[in-house]
Short mmCIF file of C-alpha atoms in Angstrom, two decimals:
data_model
loop_
_atom_site.label_atom_id
_atom_site.label_comp_id
_atom_site.label_asym_id
_atom_site.label_seq_id
_atom_site.Cartn_x
_atom_site.Cartn_y
_atom_site.Cartn_z
CA MET P 728 -10.47 17.91 -42.61
CA THR P 729 -12.43 17.84 -39.34
CA HIS P 730 -13.98 14.40 -39.94
CA ARG P 731 -12.58 11.46 -38.01
CA VAL P 732 -13.13 7.70 -37.82
CA ILE P 733 -13.46 6.24 -34.33
CA THR P 734 -12.13 2.74 -33.72
CA MET P 735 -12.40 0.89 -30.41
CA LEU P 736 -9.58 -0.88 -28.57
CA PHE P 737 -10.51 -3.38 -25.84
CA LYS P 738 -8.96 -2.66 -22.42
CA LYS P 739 -10.11 -5.37 -19.98
CA GLY P 740 -13.20 -6.78 -18.31
CA ASP P 741 -16.51 -7.58 -19.95
CA LYS P 742 -16.44 -7.02 -23.71
CA ALA P 743 -20.20 -6.41 -23.70
CA ASP P 744 -19.70 -3.29 -21.57
CA VAL P 745 -18.90 -0.27 -23.73
CA LYS P 746 -16.96 1.32 -20.83
CA ASN P 747 -14.25 -1.32 -21.26
CA TRP P 748 -13.39 -0.07 -24.77
CA ARG P 749 -11.02 2.81 -25.52
CA LEU P 750 -12.00 5.14 -28.37
CA ILE P 751 -9.17 6.09 -30.76
CA SER P 752 -9.64 8.72 -33.47
CA LEU P 753 -8.19 8.03 -36.92
CA LEU P 754 -7.46 11.45 -38.44
CA ASN P 755 -6.52 12.48 -41.97
CA ILE P 756 -3.05 13.67 -42.97
CA SER P 757 -3.97 17.35 -43.35
CA TYR P 758 -5.35 17.51 -39.81
CA LYS P 759 -2.30 15.76 -38.33
CA ILE P 760 0.14 18.10 -40.11
CA LEU P 761 -1.68 21.14 -38.74
CA ALA P 762 -1.98 19.64 -35.24
CA LYS P 763 1.70 18.63 -35.14
CA THR P 764 2.78 22.12 -36.23
CA LEU P 765 0.75 23.76 -33.46
CA ALA P 766 1.97 21.17 -30.93
CA ARG P 767 5.63 21.93 -31.67
CA ARG P 768 5.03 25.65 -31.25
CA LEU P 769 3.15 25.08 -27.98
CA ALA P 770 5.60 22.57 -26.46
CA GLY P 771 8.34 25.15 -25.93
CA HIS P 772 6.05 27.39 -23.85
CA LEU P 773 4.51 24.67 -21.62
CA PRO P 774 7.30 24.70 -18.95
CA ASP P 775 6.54 28.40 -18.34
CA LEU P 776 2.75 27.96 -18.29
CA VAL P 777 2.47 24.70 -16.32
CA GLN P 778 4.02 24.43 -12.85
CA GLY P 779 6.17 21.51 -11.77
CA ASP P 780 3.30 19.62 -10.12
CA GLN P 781 2.23 18.34 -13.56
CA GLY P 782 4.57 15.55 -14.65
CA ALA P 783 3.16 14.57 -18.05
CA PHE P 784 3.64 15.94 -21.60
CA VAL P 785 5.94 18.80 -20.53
CA GLN P 786 9.48 18.99 -21.92
CA GLY P 787 12.24 18.34 -19.40
CA ARG P 788 10.01 16.56 -16.87
CA SER P 789 9.68 12.91 -15.95
CA ILE P 790 6.84 10.97 -14.40
CA PHE P 791 9.34 9.54 -11.91
CA ASN P 792 9.66 12.93 -10.19
CA ASN P 793 6.08 12.73 -8.96
CA ILE P 794 6.52 9.06 -8.06
CA VAL P 795 9.52 9.89 -5.86
CA THR P 796 7.56 12.72 -4.23
CA ALA P 797 4.63 10.38 -3.54
CA ILE P 798 6.96 7.83 -1.94
CA GLU P 799 8.52 10.55 0.22
CA VAL P 800 5.06 11.72 1.32
CA LEU P 801 4.04 8.19 2.35
CA GLU P 802 7.30 7.69 4.26
CA VAL P 803 6.78 10.93 6.19
CA VAL P 804 3.16 10.04 6.96
CA GLN P 805 4.09 6.57 8.24
CA SER P 806 7.29 7.45 10.12
CA GLU P 807 6.02 10.63 11.81
CA ASN P 808 2.39 9.46 12.19
CA VAL P 809 1.05 12.64 10.55
CA ASP P 810 -2.74 12.95 10.49
CA VAL P 811 -3.30 13.87 6.83
CA ALA P 812 -5.65 12.74 4.09
CA VAL P 813 -3.94 11.20 1.06
CA LEU P 814 -6.35 11.00 -1.87
CA LEU P 815 -5.85 9.51 -5.33
CA LEU P 816 -8.38 11.04 -7.73
CA ASP P 817 -9.09 10.07 -11.33
CA LEU P 818 -11.17 12.02 -13.87
CA GLU P 819 -13.83 10.03 -15.69
CA LYS P 820 -13.43 9.93 -19.51
CA ALA P 821 -10.96 12.81 -19.27
CA TYR P 822 -10.53 13.53 -23.00
CA ASP P 823 -14.17 12.88 -23.90
CA LYS P 824 -15.58 15.35 -21.34
CA VAL P 825 -13.67 18.46 -22.41
CA GLY P 826 -15.81 21.42 -23.41
CA TRP P 827 -14.49 23.42 -26.38
CA THR P 828 -15.61 26.73 -24.91
CA PHE P 829 -13.47 26.04 -21.83
CA VAL P 830 -10.47 25.21 -24.05
CA LEU P 831 -10.71 28.54 -25.90
CA THR P 832 -11.26 30.48 -22.67
CA THR P 833 -8.17 28.86 -21.12
CA LEU P 834 -6.01 29.70 -24.15
CA ARG P 835 -7.08 33.36 -24.13
CA HIS P 836 -6.59 33.61 -20.35
CA MET P 837 -3.02 32.27 -20.65
CA GLY P 838 -2.11 34.88 -23.25
CA PHE P 839 -2.33 33.00 -26.54
CA GLY P 840 -2.75 35.27 -29.54
CA PRO P 841 -5.74 35.45 -31.88
CA GLY P 842 -3.93 33.46 -34.58
CA PHE P 843 -3.42 30.38 -32.38
CA CYS P 844 -6.98 30.61 -31.04
CA LYS P 845 -8.32 30.95 -34.60
CA TRP P 846 -6.65 27.74 -35.71
CA THR P 847 -8.04 26.01 -32.61
CA ILE P 848 -11.57 27.11 -33.51
CA ALA P 849 -11.06 25.86 -37.07
CA MET P 850 -10.01 22.41 -35.83
CA TYR P 851 -13.19 22.00 -33.75
CA THR P 852 -15.86 23.81 -35.77
CA CYS P 853 -18.24 21.46 -37.61
CA ALA P 854 -16.34 18.39 -36.37
CA THR P 855 -17.96 15.07 -37.33
CA ALA P 856 -17.14 11.43 -36.69
CA SER P 857 -18.06 7.90 -37.77
CA VAL P 858 -17.61 4.69 -35.78
CA ALA P 859 -15.88 1.69 -37.38
CA VAL P 860 -17.45 -1.59 -36.25
CA ASN P 861 -16.58 -4.93 -37.87
CA GLY P 862 -15.26 -3.21 -40.98
CA HIS P 863 -18.32 -1.01 -41.49
CA LEU P 864 -18.66 2.74 -40.91
CA SER P 865 -21.64 4.27 -39.18
CA LEU P 866 -23.40 7.38 -40.44
CA PRO P 867 -21.53 10.62 -39.59
CA PHE P 868 -22.67 12.50 -36.52
CA ARG P 869 -21.70 15.91 -35.19
CA LEU P 870 -19.45 16.41 -32.16
CA THR P 871 -20.01 19.10 -29.54
CA ARG P 872 -17.10 18.42 -27.16
CA SER P 873 -14.05 16.17 -26.44
CA LEU P 874 -10.38 16.15 -27.37
CA ARG P 875 -9.43 13.56 -29.94
CA GLN P 876 -7.31 10.67 -28.71
CA GLY P 877 -4.77 10.33 -31.50
CA CYS P 878 -4.39 14.07 -32.06
CA PRO P 879 -0.79 15.31 -31.43
CA LEU P 880 -2.12 18.52 -29.88
CA ALA P 881 -4.74 16.93 -27.57
CA PRO P 882 -2.48 16.02 -24.57
CA LEU P 883 -0.87 19.49 -24.52
CA ARG P 884 -4.27 21.21 -24.52
CA PHE P 885 -5.48 18.90 -21.76
CA VAL P 886 -2.43 19.71 -19.61
CA LEU P 887 -3.20 23.42 -20.02
CA GLN P 888 -6.77 23.06 -18.85
CA MET P 889 -5.74 20.82 -15.93
CA GLU P 890 -3.50 23.66 -14.76
CA VAL P 891 -6.68 25.60 -13.95
CA LEU P 892 -7.71 22.91 -11.43
CA LEU P 893 -4.20 22.58 -9.98
CA ASN P 894 -3.94 26.35 -9.47
CA ARG P 895 -7.28 26.37 -7.69
CA ILE P 896 -6.14 23.65 -5.28
CA ARG P 897 -2.75 25.29 -4.65
CA ARG P 898 -4.21 28.73 -3.93
CA HIS P 899 -7.27 27.68 -1.94
CA PRO P 900 -6.88 29.12 1.58
CA ASP P 901 -8.51 26.12 3.29
CA ILE P 902 -6.44 23.44 1.51
CA ARG P 903 -3.08 23.06 3.25
CA GLY P 904 -0.57 20.43 2.20
CA LEU P 905 2.15 18.43 3.95
CA GLN P 906 5.48 20.06 4.85
CA LEU P 907 8.21 17.70 3.61
CA ARG P 908 11.38 19.74 4.03
CA GLU P 909 12.26 23.35 4.76
CA ASN P 910 10.59 25.53 2.11
CA SER P 911 9.15 22.40 0.49
CA ALA P 912 5.53 21.33 0.79
CA CYS P 913 3.31 18.99 -1.19
CA THR P 914 -0.38 19.68 -1.79
CA VAL P 915 -1.16 18.19 -5.20
CA LYS P 916 0.70 16.28 -7.91
CA ALA P 917 -0.72 15.36 -11.31
CA LEU P 918 0.01 12.90 -14.08
CA THR P 919 -2.32 14.05 -16.88
CA ASP P 920 -5.76 13.41 -15.29
CA ASP P 921 -4.58 11.45 -12.22
CA LEU P 922 -4.29 13.57 -9.06
CA PHE P 923 -2.26 12.80 -5.92
CA THR P 924 -3.56 15.13 -3.20
CA VAL P 925 -2.22 15.55 0.35
CA CYS P 926 -4.13 17.78 2.76
CA GLU P 927 -5.13 18.10 6.40
CA ASN P 928 -7.46 15.40 7.63
CA SER P 929 -10.30 17.72 8.58
CA VAL P 930 -13.88 18.12 7.43
CA SER P 931 -13.35 21.75 6.36
CA THR P 932 -10.35 20.83 4.20
CA LEU P 933 -12.18 17.95 2.52
CA TYR P 934 -15.18 20.13 1.78
CA ALA P 935 -12.85 22.79 0.35
CA LEU P 936 -11.27 20.17 -1.92
CA LYS P 937 -14.70 18.99 -3.02
CA GLU P 938 -15.68 22.60 -3.69
CA ALA P 939 -12.62 23.11 -5.91
CA MET P 940 -13.43 19.95 -7.86
CA ALA P 941 -17.06 21.03 -8.27
CA GLU P 942 -16.03 24.46 -9.59
CA TYR P 943 -13.72 22.86 -12.14
CA SER P 944 -16.42 20.39 -13.19
CA ALA P 945 -18.89 23.24 -13.78
CA LEU P 946 -16.40 25.06 -16.03
CA SER P 947 -14.90 22.16 -17.99
CA GLU P 948 -17.76 19.57 -17.89
CA ALA P 949 -15.31 17.09 -16.30
CA SER P 950 -16.25 14.75 -13.44
CA VAL P 951 -14.40 12.60 -10.92
CA ASN P 952 -14.43 8.83 -11.42
CA TRP P 953 -15.12 7.81 -7.82
CA SER P 954 -14.89 4.09 -8.63
CA LYS P 955 -11.18 4.54 -9.48
CA SER P 956 -10.45 7.05 -6.71
CA THR P 957 -9.31 6.03 -3.26
CA TYR P 958 -7.74 7.26 -0.03
CA LEU P 959 -5.03 5.57 1.98
CA LEU P 960 -5.30 3.57 5.21
CA PRO P 961 -2.73 3.71 8.06
CA LYS P 962 -0.90 0.40 7.97
CA GLU P 963 -1.15 -0.26 11.73
CA PHE P 964 -4.93 -0.70 11.50
CA SER P 965 -4.98 -3.02 8.49
CA LEU P 966 -5.81 -6.49 9.81
CA LYS P 967 -6.79 -7.83 6.40
CA VAL P 968 -5.22 -11.22 5.57
CA GLU P 969 -4.17 -12.48 2.15
CA TRP P 970 -2.93 -16.00 1.49
CA GLY P 971 -1.16 -15.50 -1.83
CA MET P 972 0.94 -18.67 -1.80
CA ARG P 973 -1.30 -21.50 -2.96
CA ARG P 974 1.41 -24.14 -3.21
CA VAL P 975 5.16 -24.60 -2.89
CA GLU P 976 6.75 -22.82 -5.85
CA GLU P 977 10.20 -22.72 -7.40
CA ALA P 978 12.25 -19.52 -7.13
CA PRO P 979 11.16 -17.94 -10.49
CA GLU P 980 7.49 -18.57 -9.77
CA LEU P 981 7.94 -17.28 -6.21
CA ALA P 982 9.41 -14.02 -7.54
CA ARG P 983 6.52 -13.62 -9.98
CA LEU P 984 3.94 -14.22 -7.25
CA LEU P 985 5.65 -11.73 -4.93
CA HIS P 986 5.58 -9.05 -7.63
CA THR P 987 2.09 -9.60 -9.08
CA GLY P 988 0.35 -10.69 -5.89
CA TRP P 989 1.88 -8.27 -3.41
CA ILE P 990 4.24 -5.54 -4.68
CA THR P 991 1.86 -4.45 -7.46
CA ASN P 992 -1.01 -3.89 -5.01
CA GLN P 993 0.63 -3.23 -1.63
CA GLY P 994 4.13 -1.96 -2.46
CA VAL P 995 7.51 -3.35 -1.39
CA PRO P 996 7.13 -5.31 1.89
CA GLU P 997 8.85 -3.92 4.98
CA ASP P 998 9.43 -7.35 6.57
CA ILE P 999 9.52 -10.94 5.28
CA VAL P 1000 9.19 -13.62 7.95
CA SER P 1001 10.24 -17.12 6.87
CA ASP P 1002 11.18 -20.35 8.59
CA ARG P 1003 14.72 -20.21 7.12
CA ASP P 1004 13.44 -21.25 3.69
CA THR P 1005 16.40 -21.69 1.33
CA ARG P 1006 14.62 -19.59 -1.31
CA PHE P 1007 14.71 -16.63 1.08
CA MET P 1008 18.19 -17.24 2.52
CA SER P 1009 20.29 -17.10 -0.67
CA ALA P 1010 22.88 -14.35 -0.99
CA PHE P 1011 21.18 -12.88 -4.07
CA TRP P 1012 17.76 -12.74 -2.42
CA THR P 1013 19.02 -11.16 0.81
CA SER P 1014 21.04 -8.57 -1.15
CA LEU P 1015 18.01 -7.75 -3.29
CA MET P 1016 15.78 -7.31 -0.24
CA THR P 1017 18.43 -5.15 1.46
CA GLU P 1018 18.53 -2.80 -1.54
CA SER P 1019 14.71 -2.66 -1.50
CA GLY P 1020 14.65 -1.74 2.18
CA THR P 1021 13.03 -5.03 3.24
CA THR P 1022 14.08 -6.68 6.51
CA MET P 1023 14.48 -10.46 6.44
CA LYS P 1024 13.31 -12.05 9.71
CA SER P 1025 14.28 -15.69 9.97
CA SER P 1026 12.52 -17.97 12.41
CA SER P 1027 12.72 -21.60 13.43
CA ALA P 1028 10.64 -24.15 15.24
CA ARG P 1029 12.53 -23.55 18.49
CA HIS P 1030 12.71 -19.75 18.18
CA PRO P 1031 9.64 -18.52 16.29
CA GLN P 1032 9.58 -14.92 15.11
CA THR P 1033 7.45 -12.74 17.39
CA ASP P 1034 4.51 -11.74 15.19
CA GLY P 1035 1.29 -12.32 17.07
CA GLN P 1036 -1.09 -11.24 14.32
CA THR P 1037 0.49 -13.55 11.72
CA GLU P 1038 0.69 -16.49 14.10
CA ARG P 1039 -2.92 -16.01 15.18
CA ALA P 1040 -4.08 -15.84 11.56
CA HIS P 1041 -2.21 -19.06 10.77
CA GLN P 1042 -3.75 -20.81 13.77
CA THR P 1043 -7.23 -19.76 12.67
CA ALA P 1044 -6.57 -20.92 9.11
CA GLN P 1045 -5.32 -24.32 10.31
CA MET P 1046 -8.36 -24.79 12.53
CA MET P 1047 -10.73 -23.97 9.65
CA LEU P 1048 -8.82 -26.15 7.17
CA ARG P 1049 -9.13 -29.21 9.42
CA THR P 1050 -12.92 -28.96 9.23
CA LEU P 1051 -13.11 -28.45 5.45
CA ILE P 1052 -10.46 -30.50 3.67
CA ARG P 1053 -10.71 -34.15 2.68
CA PRO P 1054 -8.72 -36.82 4.55
CA ASP P 1055 -6.08 -36.93 1.78
CA GLN P 1056 -5.63 -33.12 2.14
CA LYS P 1057 -5.32 -32.66 -1.63
CA ASP P 1058 -7.98 -29.95 -1.72
CA ARG P 1059 -6.40 -27.69 0.92
CA VAL P 1060 -5.14 -25.28 -1.76
CA ASP P 1061 -8.63 -24.94 -3.24
CA ARG P 1062 -10.08 -24.10 0.18
CA LEU P 1063 -7.74 -21.18 0.92
CA PRO P 1064 -9.79 -18.54 -0.99
CA ASP P 1065 -12.91 -19.52 0.99
CA ILE P 1066 -11.03 -19.30 4.29
CA GLU P 1067 -9.49 -15.95 3.31
CA PHE P 1068 -12.93 -14.51 2.52
CA ALA P 1069 -14.45 -15.92 5.73
CA TYR P 1070 -11.61 -14.55 7.86
CA ASN P 1071 -11.76 -11.06 6.36
CA THR P 1072 -15.55 -10.81 6.68
CA SER P 1073 -15.65 -11.94 10.33
CA VAL P 1074 -15.60 -9.45 13.20
CA HIS P 1075 -12.06 -9.23 14.60
CA PRO P 1076 -12.07 -9.29 18.43
CA ALA P 1077 -9.33 -6.64 18.69
CA ILE P 1078 -11.10 -3.94 16.64
CA CYS P 1079 -14.75 -5.12 16.85
CA VAL P 1080 -15.23 -4.71 13.06
CA THR P 1081 -14.37 -6.89 10.08
CA PRO P 1082 -10.92 -6.52 8.46
CA PHE P 1083 -12.64 -5.81 5.12
CA GLU P 1084 -14.63 -2.97 6.65
CA LEU P 1085 -11.54 -1.38 8.17
CA HIS P 1086 -9.33 -1.95 5.12
CA HIS P 1087 -11.74 -0.55 2.54
CA GLY P 1088 -13.81 1.83 4.66
CA GLY P 1089 -17.05 -0.05 4.08
CA GLU P 1090 -18.77 -3.36 4.67
CA LYS P 1091 -17.42 -5.41 1.76
CA ALA P 1092 -19.49 -8.38 2.80
CA ARG P 1093 -22.43 -6.55 1.23
CA ILE P 1094 -20.69 -5.97 -2.08
CA PHE P 1095 -23.13 -8.15 -4.03
CA ALA P 1096 -26.16 -6.37 -2.58
CA ASP P 1097 -24.59 -3.01 -3.46
CA LEU P 1098 -24.70 -3.99 -7.12
CA LEU P 1099 -28.47 -4.44 -6.96
CA LEU P 1100 -29.58 -1.73 -4.54
CA PRO P 1101 -29.33 2.01 -5.28
CA GLN P 1102 -26.62 3.89 -3.42
CA ALA P 1103 -27.29 6.64 -0.92
CA ALA P 1104 -26.73 10.23 -1.98
CA ASP P 1105 -23.38 11.07 -0.42
CA ILE P 1106 -22.44 8.70 2.40
CA ASP P 1107 -21.56 5.78 0.08
CA VAL P 1108 -19.65 7.78 -2.53
CA PRO P 1109 -15.92 7.01 -2.16
CA CYS P 1110 -13.69 9.94 -1.16
CA SER P 1111 -16.71 12.19 -0.53
CA PRO P 1112 -16.54 14.30 2.68
CA ALA P 1113 -19.33 12.23 4.24
CA SER P 1114 -17.60 8.91 3.52
CA VAL P 1115 -14.24 10.24 4.74
CA ARG P 1116 -15.88 11.50 7.94
CA LYS P 1117 -17.48 8.08 8.42
CA TYR P 1118 -14.13 6.41 7.84
CA ARG P 1119 -12.39 8.66 10.38
CA ASP P 1120 -14.98 7.65 12.98
CA LEU P 1121 -14.32 4.02 12.07
CA LEU P 1122 -10.56 4.46 12.63
CA ILE P 1123 -11.16 6.14 16.00
CA LYS P 1124 -13.42 3.27 17.03
CA ALA P 1125 -10.84 0.69 15.93
CA ARG P 1126 -8.04 2.50 17.79
CA VAL P 1127 -10.06 2.62 21.03
CA ASN P 1128 -11.05 -1.05 20.76
CA MET P 1129 -7.45 -2.05 20.04
CA GLN P 1130 -6.21 -0.19 23.13
CA LYS P 1131 -8.85 -1.92 25.26
CA ALA P 1132 -7.80 -5.30 23.86
CA GLN P 1133 -4.15 -4.58 24.68
CA VAL P 1134 -5.05 -3.68 28.27
CA ARG P 1135 -7.05 -6.92 28.65
CA MET P 1136 -4.18 -9.00 27.26
CA GLN P 1137 -1.65 -7.33 29.57
CA GLN P 1138 -3.83 -7.91 32.62
CA GLN P 1139 -4.31 -11.56 31.70
CA ALA P 1140 -0.60 -12.11 31.03
CA ASN P 1141 0.52 -10.35 34.22
CA ARG P 1142 -1.64 -12.39 36.58
CA ARG P 1143 1.19 -14.82 37.45
CA ARG P 1144 4.22 -12.76 36.49
CA LEU P 1145 7.20 -12.50 38.84
CA PRO P 1146 9.94 -9.87 39.00
CA CYS P 1147 12.58 -10.54 36.39
CA PRO P 1148 15.78 -11.98 37.98
CA PHE P 1149 18.00 -11.03 35.00
CA ARG P 1150 19.44 -7.67 34.06
CA GLU P 1151 21.57 -6.49 31.18
CA GLY P 1152 25.15 -7.71 31.62
CA ASP P 1153 24.32 -10.50 34.13
CA LEU P 1154 25.83 -13.95 33.71
CA VAL P 1155 23.30 -16.74 33.18
CA TRP P 1156 23.30 -20.45 32.52
CA VAL P 1157 21.93 -21.51 29.11
CA LEU P 1158 20.57 -25.01 28.65
CA SER P 1159 22.96 -26.97 26.43
CA GLU P 1160 20.07 -28.55 24.53
CA GLU P 1161 19.64 -25.22 22.74
CA PHE P 1162 22.99 -25.45 20.94
CA ALA P 1163 23.78 -27.43 17.82
CA LEU P 1164 26.39 -30.14 18.29
CA GLU P 1165 29.70 -30.26 16.51
CA GLN P 1166 30.56 -33.33 14.48
CA ASP P 1167 31.43 -36.49 16.43
CA VAL P 1168 30.42 -34.88 19.74
CA SER P 1169 28.06 -36.75 22.04
CA ARG P 1170 25.43 -34.74 23.88
CA LYS P 1171 25.45 -37.18 26.80
CA LEU P 1172 28.99 -36.21 27.76
CA LEU P 1173 28.49 -32.45 27.51
CA PRO P 1174 27.70 -30.22 30.48
CA LYS P 1175 24.02 -29.54 30.95
CA TRP P 1176 24.55 -25.77 31.12
CA PHE P 1177 26.76 -23.16 29.46
CA THR P 1178 27.46 -19.76 30.93
CA SER P 1179 26.98 -16.51 29.01
CA ALA P 1180 25.86 -12.90 29.50
CA VAL P 1181 22.52 -11.21 28.96
CA GLY P 1182 23.03 -8.77 26.06
CA ASP P 1183 20.06 -6.41 25.87
CA ASP P 1184 17.18 -5.57 28.11
CA PRO P 1185 14.56 -8.32 28.18
CA ALA P 1186 11.56 -8.06 25.88
CA GLY P 1187 8.74 -9.98 27.54
CA PRO P 1188 9.75 -13.53 28.54
CA SER P 1189 12.65 -13.66 26.01
CA PHE P 1190 16.25 -12.49 26.37
CA VAL P 1191 19.10 -11.70 23.98
CA ILE P 1192 22.18 -13.67 25.04
CA ASN P 1193 25.75 -12.83 24.03
CA ILE P 1194 26.95 -16.15 22.67
CA PRO P 1195 30.10 -16.86 20.65
CA PRO P 1196 29.63 -15.94 16.98
CA HIS P 1197 30.75 -19.36 15.70
CA LEU P 1198 27.67 -21.01 17.24
CA THR P 1199 24.89 -21.25 14.63
CA VAL P 1200 21.96 -20.63 16.92
CA HIS P 1201 19.48 -17.82 17.39
CA ARG P 1202 20.57 -15.35 20.11
CA VAL P 1203 17.09 -14.98 21.64
CA PHE P 1204 16.19 -17.49 24.38
CA HIS P 1205 13.05 -17.98 26.41
CA ALA P 1206 13.36 -17.56 30.16
CA SER P 1207 12.58 -21.25 30.69
CA LYS P 1208 15.90 -22.10 28.98
CA LEU P 1209 17.94 -19.90 31.34
CA ALA P 1210 19.01 -20.12 34.96
CA ILE P 1211 20.61 -17.74 37.45
CA TYR P 1212 24.39 -18.04 37.35
CA MET P 1213 25.82 -19.45 40.57
CA PRO P 1214 29.64 -19.73 40.67
CA PRO P 1215 30.91 -23.09 41.90
CA PRO P 1216 32.27 -23.18 45.47
CA ALA P 1217 36.01 -22.94 45.95
CA ASP P 1218 37.44 -26.45 46.13
CA GLU P 1219 40.42 -28.31 44.90
CA PHE P 1220 39.32 -27.70 41.32
CA PRO P 1221 38.87 -23.91 41.09
CA GLY P 1222 37.05 -22.67 37.99
CA ARG P 1223 35.69 -26.10 37.15
CA ARG P 1224 32.12 -26.16 35.75
CA SER P 1225 29.51 -27.51 38.09
CA GLN P 1226 27.77 -30.62 36.79
CA LEU P 1227 24.82 -30.22 39.14
CA ASP P 1228 21.39 -29.02 38.03
CA CYS P 1229 20.91 -25.26 38.36
CA PRO P 1230 17.86 -23.77 40.10
CA ARG P 1231 15.59 -23.18 37.10
CA THR P 1232 13.29 -20.59 38.61
CA CYS P 1233 11.93 -19.73 35.14
CA THR P 1234 10.24 -23.03 34.39
CA TRP P 1235 6.86 -22.30 35.94
CA GLY P 1236 6.51 -18.50 36.01
CA ARG P 1237 6.72 -15.45 33.83
CA TYR P 1238 8.56 -12.25 34.49
CA HIS P 1239 7.91 -8.58 34.08
CA GLY P 1240 10.03 -7.08 31.29
#
């Protein structure tokens, strides 16, 4: 009854690598009947034995509860700028590295009777297996550990032993989580073997978390898969650029690219800047983005959206494309991956490191050499205390360099600035060239200037103007398109618009905001 046949299911990647195959145990009917009977008896007691932080294989719980909590944590971290460490940890070969002694010890510690423990011993004692390859069975060999993938009882037993690790993290005095609401804090969430951990961003806390993981590994023979574990980066320091759009696509293909190329990896975008593309301006698209919490920012050639980082990246890409593409420009799409890699591996002048290094916490330009050279003991291991400490120093360095760059840019921009002549509520003249014409209206016969009021406080050299709502024009105007309002002198035509040129004091200078 304890013999099983192991078959392999391909996951992804290189088929020659055995790590890319999932092992599934084919069990006999007698074993499955016994395992299903024990699983049904155990399922009713799991909600009392496993706390709510575990969202898998427990009756009455959903995986979406932990997903909603994770989203709430990220929103609090980003909106309140909380200095915490958010770590996503994955256990390597979780079912295969389960020691049977630890399983029995956990069952006895949680109060299971001798009968249940006896049946558990019977299911694992003298267990053997054979591997099915190309229709042939290998010779039987004896097993000394692992839970069988395909066994109805295996996920419930694994959830019980994971509760030992979760309890250790919750009760550790040096591991403090994030306070979300009153009487509500988040320290760790689990989905089977995947851990979502939120703790203080300090060396002592990270070492305490590593200590808890090491204690659990010594007891259960489990280990962390550092290649699949990661920690999160504050969005304001991510200067990494991705050019996902390779060509002009129709709406269905555009939606697929947005989902697979961006939302899957980066989440729902906060802002979408477009040059009034009809694919982004439809009522369905704008309603969908509104429900997703995404802000649509429309721009035009005359009033570009203020986004210096994006504009600068586009300018750099255009400059590099001119030197690489053929005269017919048909290979510009094929050159974008090369330009993306070159941009992300070049030192950014604002942070004095490469975007890849800041985004991933390491020098990704050396990724090919890392495959050939041995790694250092602790400094290169992802999510280790040494690597996290190194990454914190990198963020501090980037923040200082960014502040210095902002000061330099402000000093350069303020060299020829003049005091701003406009204030909120003032009347100004707006150049008529900025307005779209109605049908059958000649621009030559229109006044050169229209009067209106400044709406909000100025932001840099641009101003928000209160214009009539029926005019289809952007409400933000550069100072060079405005003039100080001067009422016409009292004459025989009172209230008549002046047809003379206004003193355009904004044409040659800039103003303080």
